[in-house]
Amino acid sequence: MLPALLLLALSSSSAAAAAPGDIEFILAHPPFDAYYTCGEHRQGELPYLGDDLGTDCMAAKLVTVDGRIWSRTYDGDGMTNEQWFIWRAQLHSPCECEVTKIHLNPARNQPGILGKPPASSIEFRQADGTHIVLAHIQEPTVKVGDHVAYGQPVALVGNNGYGRNPHVHVGAWRGGKALQTRWDNSNTKSASKPTN
């Protein structure tokens, strides 16, 4: 009888541990038209709005080296920005929203060497007050006050600010609370909306 009770207790505690927390998320347009990979910041890891629960995304390709094939984010040794598949890729608006801020950092980092913050960025605001930022951008094609469509081109991917290689950082928040970003990988162009 004890093993059955122990099993029940273990499965109950596992279910409780696996239950989702109070993290809300937005569903956003993917950052670019490419096969991509993203790494996420854990809640509290970088406890600043825009960084907390933020996501860093890069393009990836299948690369063949010595007869072996695997997914990589750069060609060669990755020592120049141009070797990174994401370098100067066109970035898309994550939402139907208004451009509220643009910051440009003219420095260009070399891969593997951190630059000085803040990174070049575009901040957007949805009608419900949700803010979304795209950071490490270059050559924005929008200006403050523009209303942008879901998926509209807004800038190119760069390498500036506190970054080690070309990528785009995506952060979101509403009312002072960080939101996780999830990607709408469907073929629809529906507006991004907060979900919990």
JSON list of N, CA and C in Angstrom, two decimals, residues 135-195:
[
{"chain": "A", "resi": 135, "resn": "ALA", "atom": "N", "xyz": [15.45, 44.93, -30.21]},
{"chain": "A", "resi": 135, "resn": "ALA", "atom": "CA", "xyz": [16.75, 45.54, -29.93]},
{"chain": "A", "resi": 135, "resn": "ALA", "atom": "C", "xyz": [17.86, 44.89, -30.75]},
{"chain": "A", "resi": 136, "resn": "HIS", "atom": "N", "xyz": [18.96, 45.62, -30.90]},
{"chain": "A", "resi": 136, "resn": "HIS", "atom": "CA", "xyz": [20.13, 45.26, -31.71]},
{"chain": "A", "resi": 136, "resn": "HIS", "atom": "C", "xyz": [19.79, 45.42, -33.20]},
{"chain": "A", "resi": 137, "resn": "ILE", "atom": "N", "xyz": [18.94, 46.38, -33.50]},
{"chain": "A", "resi": 137, "resn": "ILE", "atom": "CA", "xyz": [18.52, 46.64, -34.87]},
{"chain": "A", "resi": 137, "resn": "ILE", "atom": "C", "xyz": [19.47, 47.64, -35.53]},
{"chain": "A", "resi": 138, "resn": "GLN", "atom": "N", "xyz": [19.30, 47.82, -36.83]},
{"chain": "A", "resi": 138, "resn": "GLN", "atom": "CA", "xyz": [19.97, 48.89, -37.56]},
{"chain": "A", "resi": 138, "resn": "GLN", "atom": "C", "xyz": [19.07, 49.30, -38.71]},
{"chain": "A", "resi": 139, "resn": "GLU", "atom": "N", "xyz": [19.31, 50.50, -39.22]},
{"chain": "A", "resi": 139, "resn": "GLU", "atom": "CA", "xyz": [18.60, 51.03, -40.38]},
{"chain": "A", "resi": 139, "resn": "GLU", "atom": "C", "xyz": [17.08, 50.90, -40.28]},
{"chain": "A", "resi": 140, "resn": "PRO", "atom": "N", "xyz": [16.46, 51.53, -39.26]},
{"chain": "A", "resi": 140, "resn": "PRO", "atom": "CA", "xyz": [15.00, 51.45, -39.17]},
{"chain": "A", "resi": 140, "resn": "PRO", "atom": "C", "xyz": [14.33, 52.09, -40.38]},
{"chain": "A", "resi": 141, "resn": "THR", "atom": "N", "xyz": [13.21, 51.53, -40.80]},
{"chain": "A", "resi": 141, "resn": "THR", "atom": "CA", "xyz": [12.45, 52.06, -41.93]},
{"chain": "A", "resi": 141, "resn": "THR", "atom": "C", "xyz": [11.16, 52.71, -41.47]},
{"chain": "A", "resi": 142, "resn": "VAL", "atom": "N", "xyz": [11.00, 52.86, -40.15]},
{"chain": "A", "resi": 142, "resn": "VAL", "atom": "CA", "xyz": [9.82, 53.50, -39.57]},
{"chain": "A", "resi": 142, "resn": "VAL", "atom": "C", "xyz": [10.29, 54.65, -38.69]},
{"chain": "A", "resi": 143, "resn": "LYS", "atom": "N", "xyz": [9.32, 55.49, -38.28]},
{"chain": "A", "resi": 143, "resn": "LYS", "atom": "CA", "xyz": [9.65, 56.60, -37.38]},
{"chain": "A", "resi": 143, "resn": "LYS", "atom": "C", "xyz": [8.63, 56.65, -36.25]},
{"chain": "A", "resi": 144, "resn": "VAL", "atom": "N", "xyz": [8.97, 57.37, -35.19]},
{"chain": "A", "resi": 144, "resn": "VAL", "atom": "CA", "xyz": [8.08, 57.52, -34.05]},
{"chain": "A", "resi": 144, "resn": "VAL", "atom": "C", "xyz": [6.75, 58.10, -34.53]},
{"chain": "A", "resi": 145, "resn": "GLY", "atom": "N", "xyz": [5.67, 57.50, -34.07]},
{"chain": "A", "resi": 145, "resn": "GLY", "atom": "CA", "xyz": [4.33, 57.93, -34.46]},
{"chain": "A", "resi": 145, "resn": "GLY", "atom": "C", "xyz": [3.73, 57.11, -35.58]},
{"chain": "A", "resi": 146, "resn": "ASP", "atom": "N", "xyz": [4.56, 56.33, -36.30]},
{"chain": "A", "resi": 146, "resn": "ASP", "atom": "CA", "xyz": [4.02, 55.47, -37.37]},
{"chain": "A", "resi": 146, "resn": "ASP", "atom": "C", "xyz": [3.15, 54.37, -36.77]},
{"chain": "A", "resi": 147, "resn": "HIS", "atom": "N", "xyz": [2.07, 54.05, -37.46]},
{"chain": "A", "resi": 147, "resn": "HIS", "atom": "CA", "xyz": [1.25, 52.89, -37.14]},
{"chain": "A", "resi": 147, "resn": "HIS", "atom": "C", "xyz": [1.67, 51.79, -38.11]},
{"chain": "A", "resi": 148, "resn": "VAL", "atom": "N", "xyz": [2.09, 50.65, -37.57]},
{"chain": "A", "resi": 148, "resn": "VAL", "atom": "CA", "xyz": [2.63, 49.59, -38.41]},
{"chain": "A", "resi": 148, "resn": "VAL", "atom": "C", "xyz": [1.71, 48.38, -38.39]},
{"chain": "A", "resi": 149, "resn": "ALA", "atom": "N", "xyz": [1.72, 47.66, -39.49]},
{"chain": "A", "resi": 149, "resn": "ALA", "atom": "CA", "xyz": [0.92, 46.45, -39.63]},
{"chain": "A", "resi": 149, "resn": "ALA", "atom": "C", "xyz": [1.68, 45.25, -39.08]},
{"chain": "A", "resi": 150, "resn": "TYR", "atom": "N", "xyz": [0.95, 44.25, -38.69]},
{"chain": "A", "resi": 150, "resn": "TYR", "atom": "CA", "xyz": [1.49, 42.98, -38.23]},
{"chain": "A", "resi": 150, "resn": "TYR", "atom": "C", "xyz": [2.35, 42.39, -39.35]},
{"chain": "A", "resi": 151, "resn": "GLY", "atom": "N", "xyz": [3.66, 42.21, -39.09]},
{"chain": "A", "resi": 151, "resn": "GLY", "atom": "CA", "xyz": [4.56, 41.62, -40.08]},
{"chain": "A", "resi": 151, "resn": "GLY", "atom": "C", "xyz": [5.21, 42.61, -41.02]},
{"chain": "A", "resi": 152, "resn": "GLN", "atom": "N", "xyz": [4.92, 43.89, -40.87]},
{"chain": "A", "resi": 152, "resn": "GLN", "atom": "CA", "xyz": [5.50, 44.91, -41.76]},
{"chain": "A", "resi": 152, "resn": "GLN", "atom": "C", "xyz": [7.00, 45.02, -41.52]},
{"chain": "A", "resi": 153, "resn": "PRO", "atom": "N", "xyz": [7.83, 45.15, -42.57]},
{"chain": "A", "resi": 153, "resn": "PRO", "atom": "CA", "xyz": [9.27, 45.37, -42.37]},
{"chain": "A", "resi": 153, "resn": "PRO", "atom": "C", "xyz": [9.51, 46.68, -41.61]},
{"chain": "A", "resi": 154, "resn": "VAL", "atom": "N", "xyz": [10.40, 46.64, -40.60]},
{"chain": "A", "resi": 154, "resn": "VAL", "atom": "CA", "xyz": [10.64, 47.83, -39.78]},
{"chain": "A", "resi": 154, "resn": "VAL", "atom": "C", "xyz": [12.12, 48.19, -39.62]},
{"chain": "A", "resi": 155, "resn": "ALA", "atom": "N", "xyz": [13.03, 47.27, -39.87]},
{"chain": "A", "resi": 155, "resn": "ALA", "atom": "CA", "xyz": [14.47, 47.53, -39.68]},
{"chain": "A", "resi": 155, "resn": "ALA", "atom": "C", "xyz": [15.26, 46.32, -40.17]},
{"chain": "A", "resi": 156, "resn": "LEU", "atom": "N", "xyz": [16.58, 46.39, -39.99]},
{"chain": "A", "resi": 156, "resn": "LEU", "atom": "CA", "xyz": [17.47, 45.27, -40.28]},
{"chain": "A", "resi": 156, "resn": "LEU", "atom": "C", "xyz": [18.12, 44.82, -38.98]},
{"chain": "A", "resi": 157, "resn": "VAL", "atom": "N", "xyz": [18.56, 43.58, -38.94]},
{"chain": "A", "resi": 157, "resn": "VAL", "atom": "CA", "xyz": [19.26, 43.04, -37.77]},
{"chain": "A", "resi": 157, "resn": "VAL", "atom": "C", "xyz": [20.69, 43.58, -37.76]},
{"chain": "A", "resi": 158, "resn": "GLY", "atom": "N", "xyz": [21.14, 44.01, -36.58]},
{"chain": "A", "resi": 158, "resn": "GLY", "atom": "CA", "xyz": [22.49, 44.51, -36.42]},
{"chain": "A", "resi": 158, "resn": "GLY", "atom": "C", "xyz": [23.23, 43.76, -35.32]},
{"chain": "A", "resi": 159, "resn": "ASN", "atom": "N", "xyz": [24.28, 44.40, -34.83]},
{"chain": "A", "resi": 159, "resn": "ASN", "atom": "CA", "xyz": [25.07, 43.87, -33.70]},
{"chain": "A", "resi": 159, "resn": "ASN", "atom": "C", "xyz": [25.62, 45.10, -32.98]},
{"chain": "A", "resi": 160, "resn": "ASN", "atom": "N", "xyz": [24.90, 45.53, -31.95]},
{"chain": "A", "resi": 160, "resn": "ASN", "atom": "CA", "xyz": [25.30, 46.72, -31.20]},
{"chain": "A", "resi": 160, "resn": "ASN", "atom": "C", "xyz": [24.81, 46.61, -29.77]},
{"chain": "A", "resi": 161, "resn": "GLY", "atom": "N", "xyz": [25.21, 47.55, -28.95]},
{"chain": "A", "resi": 161, "resn": "GLY", "atom": "CA", "xyz": [24.80, 47.51, -27.55]},
{"chain": "A", "resi": 161, "resn": "GLY", "atom": "C", "xyz": [25.44, 46.34, -26.83]},
{"chain": "A", "resi": 162, "resn": "TYR", "atom": "N", "xyz": [24.75, 45.84, -25.83]},
{"chain": "A", "resi": 162, "resn": "TYR", "atom": "CA", "xyz": [25.27, 44.75, -25.01]},
{"chain": "A", "resi": 162, "resn": "TYR", "atom": "C", "xyz": [24.96, 43.42, -25.69]},
{"chain": "A", "resi": 163, "resn": "GLY", "atom": "N", "xyz": [25.63, 43.17, -26.82]},
{"chain": "A", "resi": 163, "resn": "GLY", "atom": "CA", "xyz": [25.43, 41.95, -27.58]},
{"chain": "A", "resi": 163, "resn": "GLY", "atom": "C", "xyz": [26.76, 41.38, -28.03]},
{"chain": "A", "resi": 164, "resn": "ARG", "atom": "N", "xyz": [26.81, 40.05, -28.17]},
{"chain": "A", "resi": 164, "resn": "ARG", "atom": "CA", "xyz": [28.05, 39.38, -28.56]},
{"chain": "A", "resi": 164, "resn": "ARG", "atom": "C", "xyz": [28.08, 39.00, -30.03]},
{"chain": "A", "resi": 165, "resn": "ASN", "atom": "N", "xyz": [26.90, 38.97, -30.67]},
{"chain": "A", "resi": 165, "resn": "ASN", "atom": "CA", "xyz": [26.83, 38.57, -32.07]},
{"chain": "A", "resi": 165, "resn": "ASN", "atom": "C", "xyz": [25.52, 39.11, -32.66]},
{"chain": "A", "resi": 166, "resn": "PRO", "atom": "N", "xyz": [25.42, 39.13, -33.99]},
{"chain": "A", "resi": 166, "resn": "PRO", "atom": "CA", "xyz": [24.18, 39.59, -34.60]},
{"chain": "A", "resi": 166, "resn": "PRO", "atom": "C", "xyz": [22.99, 38.74, -34.13]},
{"chain": "A", "resi": 167, "resn": "HIS", "atom": "N", "xyz": [21.94, 39.41, -33.69]},
{"chain": "A", "resi": 167, "resn": "HIS", "atom": "CA", "xyz": [20.69, 38.76, -33.27]},
{"chain": "A", "resi": 167, "resn": "HIS", "atom": "C", "xyz": [19.67, 39.85, -33.04]},
{"chain": "A", "resi": 168, "resn": "VAL", "atom": "N", "xyz": [18.44, 39.46, -32.80]},
{"chain": "A", "resi": 168, "resn": "VAL", "atom": "CA", "xyz": [17.43, 40.44, -32.38]},
{"chain": "A", "resi": 168, "resn": "VAL", "atom": "C", "xyz": [16.92, 40.01, -31.01]},
{"chain": "A", "resi": 169, "resn": "HIS", "atom": "N", "xyz": [16.82, 40.98, -30.14]},
{"chain": "A", "resi": 169, "resn": "HIS", "atom": "CA", "xyz": [16.24, 40.76, -28.81]},
{"chain": "A", "resi": 169, "resn": "HIS", "atom": "C", "xyz": [14.82, 41.28, -28.86]},
{"chain": "A", "resi": 170, "resn": "VAL", "atom": "N", "xyz": [13.88, 40.48, -28.35]},
{"chain": "A", "resi": 170, "resn": "VAL", "atom": "CA", "xyz": [12.47, 40.87, -28.31]},
{"chain": "A", "resi": 170, "resn": "VAL", "atom": "C", "xyz": [12.03, 40.82, -26.85]},
{"chain": "A", "resi": 171, "resn": "GLY", "atom": "N", "xyz": [11.48, 41.93, -26.37]},
{"chain": "A", "resi": 171, "resn": "GLY", "atom": "CA", "xyz": [10.97, 41.99, -25.00]},
{"chain": "A", "resi": 171, "resn": "GLY", "atom": "C", "xyz": [9.58, 42.59, -25.01]},
{"chain": "A", "resi": 172, "resn": "ALA", "atom": "N", "xyz": [8.76, 42.21, -24.04]},
{"chain": "A", "resi": 172, "resn": "ALA", "atom": "CA", "xyz": [7.38, 42.72, -23.97]},
{"chain": "A", "resi": 172, "resn": "ALA", "atom": "C", "xyz": [6.96, 42.92, -22.52]},
{"chain": "A", "resi": 173, "resn": "TRP", "atom": "N", "xyz": [6.08, 43.92, -22.31]},
{"chain": "A", "resi": 173, "resn": "TRP", "atom": "CA", "xyz": [5.55, 44.18, -20.98]},
{"chain": "A", "resi": 173, "resn": "TRP", "atom": "C", "xyz": [4.23, 44.95, -21.09]},
{"chain": "A", "resi": 174, "resn": "ARG", "atom": "N", "xyz": [3.46, 44.88, -20.04]},
{"chain": "A", "resi": 174, "resn": "ARG", "atom": "CA", "xyz": [2.22, 45.64, -19.95]},
{"chain": "A", "resi": 174, "resn": "ARG", "atom": "C", "xyz": [2.03, 46.06, -18.51]},
{"chain": "A", "resi": 175, "resn": "GLY", "atom": "N", "xyz": [1.83, 47.36, -18.29]},
{"chain": "A", "resi": 175, "resn": "GLY", "atom": "CA", "xyz": [1.57, 47.86, -16.94]},
{"chain": "A", "resi": 175, "resn": "GLY", "atom": "C", "xyz": [2.68, 47.52, -15.96]},
{"chain": "A", "resi": 176, "resn": "GLY", "atom": "N", "xyz": [3.93, 47.52, -16.38]},
{"chain": "A", "resi": 176, "resn": "GLY", "atom": "CA", "xyz": [5.04, 47.22, -15.49]},
{"chain": "A", "resi": 176, "resn": "GLY", "atom": "C", "xyz": [5.28, 45.75, -15.25]},
{"chain": "A", "resi": 177, "resn": "LYS", "atom": "N", "xyz": [4.55, 44.86, -15.96]},
{"chain": "A", "resi": 177, "resn": "LYS", "atom": "CA", "xyz": [4.72, 43.42, -15.78]},
{"chain": "A", "resi": 177, "resn": "LYS", "atom": "C", "xyz": [5.28, 42.80, -17.06]},
{"chain": "A", "resi": 178, "resn": "ALA", "atom": "N", "xyz": [6.39, 42.05, -16.92]},
{"chain": "A", "resi": 178, "resn": "ALA", "atom": "CA", "xyz": [7.02, 41.40, -18.07]},
{"chain": "A", "resi": 178, "resn": "ALA", "atom": "C", "xyz": [6.10, 40.34, -18.65]},
{"chain": "A", "resi": 179, "resn": "LEU", "atom": "N", "xyz": [6.14, 40.22, -19.98]},
{"chain": "A", "resi": 179, "resn": "LEU", "atom": "CA", "xyz": [5.37, 39.21, -20.70]},
{"chain": "A", "resi": 179, "resn": "LEU", "atom": "C", "xyz": [6.32, 38.33, -21.50]},
{"chain": "A", "resi": 180, "resn": "GLN", "atom": "N", "xyz": [6.00, 37.07, -21.60]},
{"chain": "A", "resi": 180, "resn": "GLN", "atom": "CA", "xyz": [6.76, 36.16, -22.45]},
{"chain": "A", "resi": 180, "resn": "GLN", "atom": "C", "xyz": [6.29, 36.35, -23.89]},
{"chain": "A", "resi": 181, "resn": "THR", "atom": "N", "xyz": [7.19, 36.19, -24.85]},
{"chain": "A", "resi": 181, "resn": "THR", "atom": "CA", "xyz": [6.82, 36.29, -26.26]},
{"chain": "A", "resi": 181, "resn": "THR", "atom": "C", "xyz": [6.76, 34.89, -26.86]},
{"chain": "A", "resi": 182, "resn": "ARG", "atom": "N", "xyz": [5.63, 34.61, -27.50]},
{"chain": "A", "resi": 182, "resn": "ARG", "atom": "CA", "xyz": [5.49, 33.37, -28.27]},
{"chain": "A", "resi": 182, "resn": "ARG", "atom": "C", "xyz": [5.20, 33.78, -29.71]},
{"chain": "A", "resi": 183, "resn": "TRP", "atom": "N", "xyz": [5.53, 32.91, -30.65]},
{"chain": "A", "resi": 183, "resn": "TRP", "atom": "CA", "xyz": [5.47, 33.26, -32.06]},
{"chain": "A", "resi": 183, "resn": "TRP", "atom": "C", "xyz": [4.27, 32.65, -32.75]},
{"chain": "A", "resi": 184, "resn": "ASP", "atom": "N", "xyz": [3.58, 33.47, -33.54]},
{"chain": "A", "resi": 184, "resn": "ASP", "atom": "CA", "xyz": [2.47, 33.02, -34.38]},
{"chain": "A", "resi": 184, "resn": "ASP", "atom": "C", "xyz": [3.07, 32.49, -35.67]},
{"chain": "A", "resi": 185, "resn": "ASN", "atom": "N", "xyz": [3.34, 31.21, -35.72]},
{"chain": "A", "resi": 185, "resn": "ASN", "atom": "CA", "xyz": [3.98, 30.61, -36.89]},
{"chain": "A", "resi": 185, "resn": "ASN", "atom": "C", "xyz": [2.97, 30.11, -37.92]},
{"chain": "A", "resi": 186, "resn": "SER", "atom": "N", "xyz": [1.72, 30.52, -37.78]},
{"chain": "A", "resi": 186, "resn": "SER", "atom": "CA", "xyz": [0.72, 30.18, -38.79]},
{"chain": "A", "resi": 186, "resn": "SER", "atom": "C", "xyz": [0.92, 31.08, -40.00]},
{"chain": "A", "resi": 187, "resn": "ASN", "atom": "N", "xyz": [0.18, 30.85, -41.04]},
{"chain": "A", "resi": 187, "resn": "ASN", "atom": "CA", "xyz": [0.27, 31.68, -42.23]},
{"chain": "A", "resi": 187, "resn": "ASN", "atom": "C", "xyz": [-0.74, 32.82, -42.20]},
{"chain": "A", "resi": 188, "resn": "THR", "atom": "N", "xyz": [-1.42, 32.99, -41.07]},
{"chain": "A", "resi": 188, "resn": "THR", "atom": "CA", "xyz": [-2.42, 34.05, -40.99]},
{"chain": "A", "resi": 188, "resn": "THR", "atom": "C", "xyz": [-1.76, 35.35, -40.62]},
{"chain": "A", "resi": 189, "resn": "LYS", "atom": "N", "xyz": [-2.44, 36.44, -40.87]},
{"chain": "A", "resi": 189, "resn": "LYS", "atom": "CA", "xyz": [-1.94, 37.77, -40.55]},
{"chain": "A", "resi": 189, "resn": "LYS", "atom": "C", "xyz": [-2.83, 38.42, -39.49]},
{"chain": "A", "resi": 190, "resn": "SER", "atom": "N", "xyz": [-3.37, 37.62, -38.57]},
{"chain": "A", "resi": 190, "resn": "SER", "atom": "CA", "xyz": [-4.24, 38.19, -37.53]},
{"chain": "A", "resi": 190, "resn": "SER", "atom": "C", "xyz": [-3.41, 39.02, -36.57]},
{"chain": "A", "resi": 191, "resn": "ALA", "atom": "N", "xyz": [-4.05, 39.97, -35.95]},
{"chain": "A", "resi": 191, "resn": "ALA", "atom": "CA", "xyz": [-3.33, 40.87, -35.02]},
{"chain": "A", "resi": 191, "resn": "ALA", "atom": "C", "xyz": [-2.82, 40.11, -33.82]},
{"chain": "A", "resi": 192, "resn": "SER", "atom": "N", "xyz": [-1.68, 40.55, -33.31]},
{"chain": "A", "resi": 192, "resn": "SER", "atom": "CA", "xyz": [-1.13, 39.96, -32.10]},
{"chain": "A", "resi": 192, "resn": "SER", "atom": "C", "xyz": [-1.98, 40.37, -30.92]},
{"chain": "A", "resi": 193, "resn": "LYS", "atom": "N", "xyz": [-2.20, 39.46, -30.02]},
{"chain": "A", "resi": 193, "resn": "LYS", "atom": "CA", "xyz": [-3.03, 39.79, -28.87]},
{"chain": "A", "resi": 193, "resn": "LYS", "atom": "C", "xyz": [-2.49, 39.12, -27.62]},
{"chain": "A", "resi": 194, "resn": "PRO", "atom": "N", "xyz": [-2.58, 39.80, -26.47]},
{"chain": "A", "resi": 194, "resn": "PRO", "atom": "CA", "xyz": [-2.13, 39.20, -25.22]},
{"chain": "A", "resi": 194, "resn": "PRO", "atom": "C", "xyz": [-3.01, 38.00, -24.86]},
{"chain": "A", "resi": 195, "resn": "THR", "atom": "N", "xyz": [-2.39, 37.00, -24.28]},
{"chain": "A", "resi": 195, "resn": "THR", "atom": "CA", "xyz": [-3.11, 35.81, -23.85]},
{"chain": "A", "resi": 195, "resn": "THR", "atom": "C", "xyz": [-2.53, 35.40, -22.50]}
]
